[in-house]
Tab-separated table of C-alpha atoms and ligand atoms in Angstrom:
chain	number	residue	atom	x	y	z
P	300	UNK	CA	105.019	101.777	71.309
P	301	UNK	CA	108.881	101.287	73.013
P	302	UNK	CA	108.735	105.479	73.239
P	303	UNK	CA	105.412	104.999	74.774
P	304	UNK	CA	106.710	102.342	76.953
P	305	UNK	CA	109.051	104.737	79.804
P	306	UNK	CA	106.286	107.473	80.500
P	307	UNK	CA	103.370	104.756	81.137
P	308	UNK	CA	106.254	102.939	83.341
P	309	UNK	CA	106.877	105.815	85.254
P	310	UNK	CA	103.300	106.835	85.604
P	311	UNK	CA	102.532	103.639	86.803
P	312	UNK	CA	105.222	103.781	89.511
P	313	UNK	CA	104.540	107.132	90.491
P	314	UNK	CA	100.817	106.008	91.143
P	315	UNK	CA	101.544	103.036	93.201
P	316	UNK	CA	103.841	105.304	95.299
P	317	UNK	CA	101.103	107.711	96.128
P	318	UNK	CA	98.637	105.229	96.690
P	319	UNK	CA	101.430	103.523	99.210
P	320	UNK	CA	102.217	107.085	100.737
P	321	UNK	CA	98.546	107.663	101.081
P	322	UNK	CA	98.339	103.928	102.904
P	323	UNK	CA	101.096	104.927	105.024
P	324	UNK	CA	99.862	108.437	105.519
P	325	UNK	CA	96.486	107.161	107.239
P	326	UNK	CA	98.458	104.687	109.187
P	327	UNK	CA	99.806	108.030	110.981
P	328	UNK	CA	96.942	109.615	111.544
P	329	UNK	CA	94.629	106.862	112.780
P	330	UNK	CA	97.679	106.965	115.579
P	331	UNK	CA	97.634	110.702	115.792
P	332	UNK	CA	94.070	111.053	115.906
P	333	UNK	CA	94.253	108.068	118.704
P	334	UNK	CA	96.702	110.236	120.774
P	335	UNK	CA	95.077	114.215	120.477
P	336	UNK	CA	92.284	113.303	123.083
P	337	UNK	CA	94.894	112.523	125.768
P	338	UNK	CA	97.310	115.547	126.666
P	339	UNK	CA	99.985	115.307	129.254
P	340	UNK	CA	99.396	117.486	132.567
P	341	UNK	CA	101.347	121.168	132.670
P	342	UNK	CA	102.991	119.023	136.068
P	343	UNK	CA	103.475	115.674	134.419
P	344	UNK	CA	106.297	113.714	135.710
P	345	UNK	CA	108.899	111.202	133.101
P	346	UNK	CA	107.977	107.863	134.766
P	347	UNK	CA	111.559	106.431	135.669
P	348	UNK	CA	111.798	103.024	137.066
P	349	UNK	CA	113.085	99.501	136.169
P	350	UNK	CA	111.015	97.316	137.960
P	351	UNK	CA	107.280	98.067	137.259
P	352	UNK	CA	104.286	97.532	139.613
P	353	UNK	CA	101.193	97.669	137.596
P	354	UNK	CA	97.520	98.368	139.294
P	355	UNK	CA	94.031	98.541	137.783
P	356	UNK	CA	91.848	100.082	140.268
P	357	UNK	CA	88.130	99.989	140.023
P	358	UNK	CA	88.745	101.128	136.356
P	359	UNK	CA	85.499	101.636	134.291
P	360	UNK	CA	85.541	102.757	130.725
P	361	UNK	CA	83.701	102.666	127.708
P	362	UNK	CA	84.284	103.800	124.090
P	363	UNK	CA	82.006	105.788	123.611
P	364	UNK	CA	79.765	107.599	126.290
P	365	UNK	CA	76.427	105.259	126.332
P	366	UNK	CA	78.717	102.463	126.197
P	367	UNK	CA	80.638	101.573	128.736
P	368	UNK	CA	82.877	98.013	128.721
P	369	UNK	CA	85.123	97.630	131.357
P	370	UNK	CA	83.177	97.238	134.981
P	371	UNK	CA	85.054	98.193	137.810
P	372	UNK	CA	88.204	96.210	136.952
P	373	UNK	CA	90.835	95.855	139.665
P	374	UNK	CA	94.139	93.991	139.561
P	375	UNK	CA	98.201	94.110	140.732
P	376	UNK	CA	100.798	92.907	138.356
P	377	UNK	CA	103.709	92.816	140.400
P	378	UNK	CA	107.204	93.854	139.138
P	379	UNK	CA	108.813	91.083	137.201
P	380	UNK	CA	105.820	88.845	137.265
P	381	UNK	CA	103.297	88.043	134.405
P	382	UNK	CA	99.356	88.339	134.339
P	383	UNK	CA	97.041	86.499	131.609
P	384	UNK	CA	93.913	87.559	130.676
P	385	UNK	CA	91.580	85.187	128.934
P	386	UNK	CA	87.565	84.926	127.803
P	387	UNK	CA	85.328	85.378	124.747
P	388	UNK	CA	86.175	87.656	122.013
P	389	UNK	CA	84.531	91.343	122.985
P	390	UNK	CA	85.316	90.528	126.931
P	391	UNK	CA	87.962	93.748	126.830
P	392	UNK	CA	91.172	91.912	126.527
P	393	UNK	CA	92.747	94.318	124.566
P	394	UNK	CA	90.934	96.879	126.122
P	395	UNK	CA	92.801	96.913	129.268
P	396	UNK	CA	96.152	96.591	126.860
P	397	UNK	CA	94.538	100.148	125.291
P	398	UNK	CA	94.542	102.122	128.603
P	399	UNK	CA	97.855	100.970	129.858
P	400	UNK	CA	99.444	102.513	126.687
P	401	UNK	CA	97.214	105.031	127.523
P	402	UNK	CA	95.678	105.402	124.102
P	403	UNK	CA	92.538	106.209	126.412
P	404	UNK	CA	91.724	107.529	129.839
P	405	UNK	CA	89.957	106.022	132.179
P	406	UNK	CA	86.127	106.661	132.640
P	407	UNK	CA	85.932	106.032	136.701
P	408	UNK	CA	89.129	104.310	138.945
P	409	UNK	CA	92.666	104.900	137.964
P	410	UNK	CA	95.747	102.802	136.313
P	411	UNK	CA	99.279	103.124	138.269
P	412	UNK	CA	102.501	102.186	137.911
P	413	UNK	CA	104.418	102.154	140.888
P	414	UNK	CA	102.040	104.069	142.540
P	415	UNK	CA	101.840	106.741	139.970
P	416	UNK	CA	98.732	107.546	137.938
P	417	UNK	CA	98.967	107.465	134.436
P	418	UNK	CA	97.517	110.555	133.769
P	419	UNK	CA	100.353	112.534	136.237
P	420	UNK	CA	103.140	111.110	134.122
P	421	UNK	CA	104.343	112.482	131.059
P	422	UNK	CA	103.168	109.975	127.970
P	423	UNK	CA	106.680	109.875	126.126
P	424	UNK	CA	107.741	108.279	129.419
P	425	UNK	CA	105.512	105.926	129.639
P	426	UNK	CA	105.275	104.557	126.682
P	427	UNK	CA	109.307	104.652	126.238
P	428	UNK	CA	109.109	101.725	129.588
P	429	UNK	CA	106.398	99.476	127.676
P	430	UNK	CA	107.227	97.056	124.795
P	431	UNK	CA	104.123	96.151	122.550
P	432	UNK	CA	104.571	92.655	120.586
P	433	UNK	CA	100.601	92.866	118.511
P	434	UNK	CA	98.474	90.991	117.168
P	435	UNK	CA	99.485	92.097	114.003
P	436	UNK	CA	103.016	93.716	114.114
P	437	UNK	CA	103.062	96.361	111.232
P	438	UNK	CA	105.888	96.418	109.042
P	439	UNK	CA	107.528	99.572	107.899
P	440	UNK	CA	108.221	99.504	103.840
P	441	UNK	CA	111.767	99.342	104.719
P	442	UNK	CA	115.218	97.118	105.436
P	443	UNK	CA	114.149	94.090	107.578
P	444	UNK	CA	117.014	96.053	109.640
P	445	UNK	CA	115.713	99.117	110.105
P	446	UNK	CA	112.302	97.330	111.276
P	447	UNK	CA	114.082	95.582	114.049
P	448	UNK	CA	116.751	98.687	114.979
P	449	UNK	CA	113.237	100.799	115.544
P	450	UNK	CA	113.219	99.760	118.662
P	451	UNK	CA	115.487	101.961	120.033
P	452	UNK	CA	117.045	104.782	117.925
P	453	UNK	CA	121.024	104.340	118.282
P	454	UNK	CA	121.442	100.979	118.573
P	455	UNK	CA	124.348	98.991	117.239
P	456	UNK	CA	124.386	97.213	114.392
P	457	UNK	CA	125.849	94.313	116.705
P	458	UNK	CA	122.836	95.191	118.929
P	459	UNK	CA	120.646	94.844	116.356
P	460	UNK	CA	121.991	91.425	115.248
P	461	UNK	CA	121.135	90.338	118.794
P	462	UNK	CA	118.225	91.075	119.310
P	463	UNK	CA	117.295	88.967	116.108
P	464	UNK	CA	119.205	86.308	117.349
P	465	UNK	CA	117.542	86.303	120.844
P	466	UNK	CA	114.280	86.224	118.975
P	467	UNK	CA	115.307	83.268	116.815
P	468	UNK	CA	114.568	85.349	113.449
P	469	UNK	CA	118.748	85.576	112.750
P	470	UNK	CA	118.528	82.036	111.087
P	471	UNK	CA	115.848	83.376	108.226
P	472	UNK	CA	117.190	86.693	108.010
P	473	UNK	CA	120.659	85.554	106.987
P	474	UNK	CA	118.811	83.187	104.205
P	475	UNK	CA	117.358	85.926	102.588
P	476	UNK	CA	118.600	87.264	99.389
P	477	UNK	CA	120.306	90.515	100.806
P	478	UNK	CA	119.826	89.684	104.524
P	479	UNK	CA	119.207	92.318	106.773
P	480	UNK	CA	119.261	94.567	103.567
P	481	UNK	CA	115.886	92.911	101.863
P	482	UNK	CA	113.387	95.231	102.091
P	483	UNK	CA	109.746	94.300	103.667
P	484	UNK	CA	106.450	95.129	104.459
P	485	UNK	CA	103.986	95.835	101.881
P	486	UNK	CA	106.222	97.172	98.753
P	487	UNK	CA	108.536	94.466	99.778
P	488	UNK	CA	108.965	90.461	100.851
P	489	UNK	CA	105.834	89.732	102.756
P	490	UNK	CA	106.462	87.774	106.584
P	491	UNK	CA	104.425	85.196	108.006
P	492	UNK	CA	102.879	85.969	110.800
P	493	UNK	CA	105.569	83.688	113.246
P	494	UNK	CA	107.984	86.036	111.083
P	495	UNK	CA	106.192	89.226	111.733
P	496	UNK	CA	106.081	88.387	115.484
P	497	UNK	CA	109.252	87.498	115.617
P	498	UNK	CA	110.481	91.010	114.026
P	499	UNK	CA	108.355	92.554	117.103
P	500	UNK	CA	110.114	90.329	119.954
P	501	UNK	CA	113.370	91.133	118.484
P	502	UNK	CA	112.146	95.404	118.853
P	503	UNK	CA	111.136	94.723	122.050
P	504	UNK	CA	114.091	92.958	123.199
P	505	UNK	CA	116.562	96.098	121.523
P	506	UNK	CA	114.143	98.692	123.586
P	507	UNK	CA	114.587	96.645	126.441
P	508	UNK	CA	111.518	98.047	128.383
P	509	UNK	CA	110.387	97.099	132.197
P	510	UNK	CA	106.672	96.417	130.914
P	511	UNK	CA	106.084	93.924	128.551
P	512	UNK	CA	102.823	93.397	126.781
P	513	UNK	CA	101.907	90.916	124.732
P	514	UNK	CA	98.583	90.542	122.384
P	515	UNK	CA	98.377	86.913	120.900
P	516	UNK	CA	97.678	86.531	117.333
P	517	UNK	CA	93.993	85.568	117.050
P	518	UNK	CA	94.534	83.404	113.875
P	519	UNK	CA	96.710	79.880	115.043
P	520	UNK	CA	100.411	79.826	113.768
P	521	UNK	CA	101.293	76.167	112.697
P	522	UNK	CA	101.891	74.443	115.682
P	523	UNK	CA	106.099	74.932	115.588
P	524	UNK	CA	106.079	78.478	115.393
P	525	UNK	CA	103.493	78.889	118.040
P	526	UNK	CA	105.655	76.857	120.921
P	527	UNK	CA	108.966	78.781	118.893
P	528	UNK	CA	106.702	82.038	119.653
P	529	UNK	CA	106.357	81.101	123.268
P	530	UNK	CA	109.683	80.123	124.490
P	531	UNK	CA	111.396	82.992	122.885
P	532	UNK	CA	108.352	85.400	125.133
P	533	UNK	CA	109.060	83.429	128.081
P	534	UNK	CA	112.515	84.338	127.672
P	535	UNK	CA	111.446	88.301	127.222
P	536	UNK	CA	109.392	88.277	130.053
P	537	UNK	CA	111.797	87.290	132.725
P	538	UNK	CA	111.783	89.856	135.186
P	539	UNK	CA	109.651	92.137	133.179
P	540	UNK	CA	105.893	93.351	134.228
P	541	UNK	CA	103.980	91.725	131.903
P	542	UNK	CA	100.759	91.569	130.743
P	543	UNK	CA	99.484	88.566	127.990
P	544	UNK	CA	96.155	88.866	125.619
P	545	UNK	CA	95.449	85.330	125.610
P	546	UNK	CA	93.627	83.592	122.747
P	547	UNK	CA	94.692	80.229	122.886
P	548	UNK	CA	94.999	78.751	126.791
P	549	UNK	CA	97.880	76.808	126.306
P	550	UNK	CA	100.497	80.036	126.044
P	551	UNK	CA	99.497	80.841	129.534
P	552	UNK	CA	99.245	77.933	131.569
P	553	UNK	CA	102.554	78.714	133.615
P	554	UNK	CA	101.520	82.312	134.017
P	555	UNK	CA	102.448	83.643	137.657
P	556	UNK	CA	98.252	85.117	137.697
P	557	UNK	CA	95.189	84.275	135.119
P	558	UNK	CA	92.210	86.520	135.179
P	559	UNK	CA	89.121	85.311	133.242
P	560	UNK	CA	87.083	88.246	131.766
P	561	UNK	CA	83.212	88.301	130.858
P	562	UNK	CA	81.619	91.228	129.674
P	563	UNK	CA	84.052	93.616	130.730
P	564	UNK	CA	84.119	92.128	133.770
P	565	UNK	CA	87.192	90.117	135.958
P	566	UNK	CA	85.487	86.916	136.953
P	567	UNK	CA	88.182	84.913	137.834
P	568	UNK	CA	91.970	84.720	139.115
P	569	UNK	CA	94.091	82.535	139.758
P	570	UNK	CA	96.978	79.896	138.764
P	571	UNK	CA	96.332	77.663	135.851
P	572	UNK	CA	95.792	74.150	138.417
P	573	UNK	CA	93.706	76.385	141.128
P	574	UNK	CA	91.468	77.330	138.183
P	575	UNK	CA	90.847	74.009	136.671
P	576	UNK	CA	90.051	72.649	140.645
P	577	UNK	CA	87.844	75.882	141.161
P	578	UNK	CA	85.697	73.899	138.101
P	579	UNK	CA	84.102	77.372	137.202
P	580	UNK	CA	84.345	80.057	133.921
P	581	UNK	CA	88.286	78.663	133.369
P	582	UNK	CA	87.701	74.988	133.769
P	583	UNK	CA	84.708	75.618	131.145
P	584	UNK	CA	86.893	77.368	128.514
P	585	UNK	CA	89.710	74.970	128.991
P	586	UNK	CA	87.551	71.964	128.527
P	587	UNK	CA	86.049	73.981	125.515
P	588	UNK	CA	89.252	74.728	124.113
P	589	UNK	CA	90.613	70.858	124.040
P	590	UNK	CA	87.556	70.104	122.433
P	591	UNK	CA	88.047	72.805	119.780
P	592	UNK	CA	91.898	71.774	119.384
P	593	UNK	CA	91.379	68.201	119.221
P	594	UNK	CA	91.298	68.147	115.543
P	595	UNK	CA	94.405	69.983	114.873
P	596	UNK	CA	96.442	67.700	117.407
V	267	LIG	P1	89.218	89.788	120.989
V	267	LIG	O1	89.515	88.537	121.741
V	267	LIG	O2	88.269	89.557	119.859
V	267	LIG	O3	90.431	90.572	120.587
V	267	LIG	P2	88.770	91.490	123.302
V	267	LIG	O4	88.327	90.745	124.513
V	267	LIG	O5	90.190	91.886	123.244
V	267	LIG	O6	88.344	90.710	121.992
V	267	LIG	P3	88.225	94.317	123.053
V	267	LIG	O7	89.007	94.545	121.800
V	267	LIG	O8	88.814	94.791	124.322
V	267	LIG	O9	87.824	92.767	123.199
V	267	LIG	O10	86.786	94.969	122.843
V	267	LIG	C1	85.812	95.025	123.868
V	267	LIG	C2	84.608	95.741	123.329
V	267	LIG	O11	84.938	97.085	123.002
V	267	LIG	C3	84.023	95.118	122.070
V	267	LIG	O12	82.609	95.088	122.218
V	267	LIG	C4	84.414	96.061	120.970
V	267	LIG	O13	83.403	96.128	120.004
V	267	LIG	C5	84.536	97.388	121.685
V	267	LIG	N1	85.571	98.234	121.057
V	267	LIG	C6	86.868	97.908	120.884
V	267	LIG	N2	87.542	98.922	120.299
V	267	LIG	C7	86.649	99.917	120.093
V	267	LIG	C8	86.719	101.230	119.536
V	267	LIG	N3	87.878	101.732	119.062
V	267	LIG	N4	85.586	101.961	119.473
V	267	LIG	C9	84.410	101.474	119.940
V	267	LIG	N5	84.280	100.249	120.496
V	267	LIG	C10	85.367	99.478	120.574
């Protein structure tokens, strides 16, 4: 049985690394197969700026052609200065988040950025000047290092250390077993998802990019880790052109703009206060939301 024992063992690992390379495997093509519609213009130009005016104008767009869910959506992020978006799930939050990575192009209207249409730039430019903290960050089955230093290829290890620190993830990391060494993601120790956004702030802050956007986690973090969450993006979205998925109200209630969406539609803007006086689609959500939250307080 012992003899038997080292063949089944290694059979057994080499099966659970092909069904892991086959996991990882579709991860890359569901992004592949997400960028091969979109091709960058024989002329395209490298976007180059560090202060980033964002404008959505008139943009309609659908998923699929007899379905179209953004309606002529229009709005100006100015550089430095941060834009929520809020309403029901299916309103086209993310959506807009899609087409300003330019995962998709835009049915009618265009997107620019200082000016610039998306579709004249050159997409390794673009996306090298946006920073993407999502819902769900994915985790490479690697060094809780190398997950952060993938932000930016070069960076110092000092860098690195940094950015972890800025993010307020240092503290766990140095707790762990083998410390930036201890491999994670889904062959390794799993993160919460605090943790997992925390890893994604601390990318973001080693790429260091003018645009900022940010997807809240639909499921609640414990209370803690939610404000933790939120100071440490304030602090990451000083001065950069950002854009905020809002779930829960409370992250955005100091946001410089607030647009309310309804069925693909921008039915709303405004600051937090002149939206609660306005006693319309925002005051209704907020008042829904304190209802909903009451519990947990
Ligand atoms: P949530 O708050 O639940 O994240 P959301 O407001 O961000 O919702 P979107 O993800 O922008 O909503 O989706 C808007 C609509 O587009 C939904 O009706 C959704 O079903 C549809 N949709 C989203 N992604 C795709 C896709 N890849 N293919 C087809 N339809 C899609």
């Amino acid at each position: 049985l012992l003899q038997l024992y080292a063949p089944l063992n290694f059979l057994g690992f080499v099966y659970r690394e092909i069904k892991h390379s086959l996991a990882d495997m579709e991860k890359m093509f569901t992004l592949l197969r997400q960028n091969t519609e979109i091709a960058d213009k024989p002329d395209a130009v490298a976007l180059q700026t560090g202060n980033a005016v964002i404008r959505f104008e008139s943009v309609d767009f659908g998923y699929e052609r007899n379905r179209q869910i953004l309606h002529d959506v229009g709005f100006e992020i100015p550089a430095g200065r941060t834009l929520a978006v809020v309403g029901a799930s299916g309103a086209g939050k993310s959506t807009l988040s899609r087409l300003l990575y330019r995962f998709y192009d835009v049915w009618q209207g265009k997107i620019t950025i200082n000016g610039t249409d998306l579709r004249d730039m050159t997409q390794e430019s673009l996306r090298a000047h946006i920073g993407i903290v999502p819902q769900d960050t994915v985790l490479f089955n690697d060094t809780i290092y190398y997950n952060i230093a993938y932000g930016r290829t070069g960076a110092s290890r000092e860098e690195v250390i940094e950015a972890a620190r800025a993010a307020h993830i240092y503290d766990f990391i140095e707790k762990l077993p083998e410390g930036f060494d201890t491999m994670v993601g889904e062959r390794g120790l799993k993160l919460s998802g605090g943790e997992k956004q925390r890893v994604a702030i601390a990318r973001t802050i080693l790429k260091n990019p003018p645009i900022l956007i940010f997807d809240e986690a639909t499921s609640a973090l414990d209370s803690k880790t939610e404000k933790g969450i939120q100071a440490e993006l304030k602090a990451v979205s000083t001065n950069r052109t950002t854009l905020i998925i809002a779930h829960r109200l409370s992250t955005i209630a100091d946001a410089d703009e607030i647009a309310v969406m309804e069925g693909g539609r921008i039915v709303e803007r405004g600051r937090h206060a002149e939206l609660l006086a306005r006693d319309g689609h925002y005051a209704r959500l907020w008042a829904l939301q304190q209802h909903d939250e009451s519990p947990v307080a």
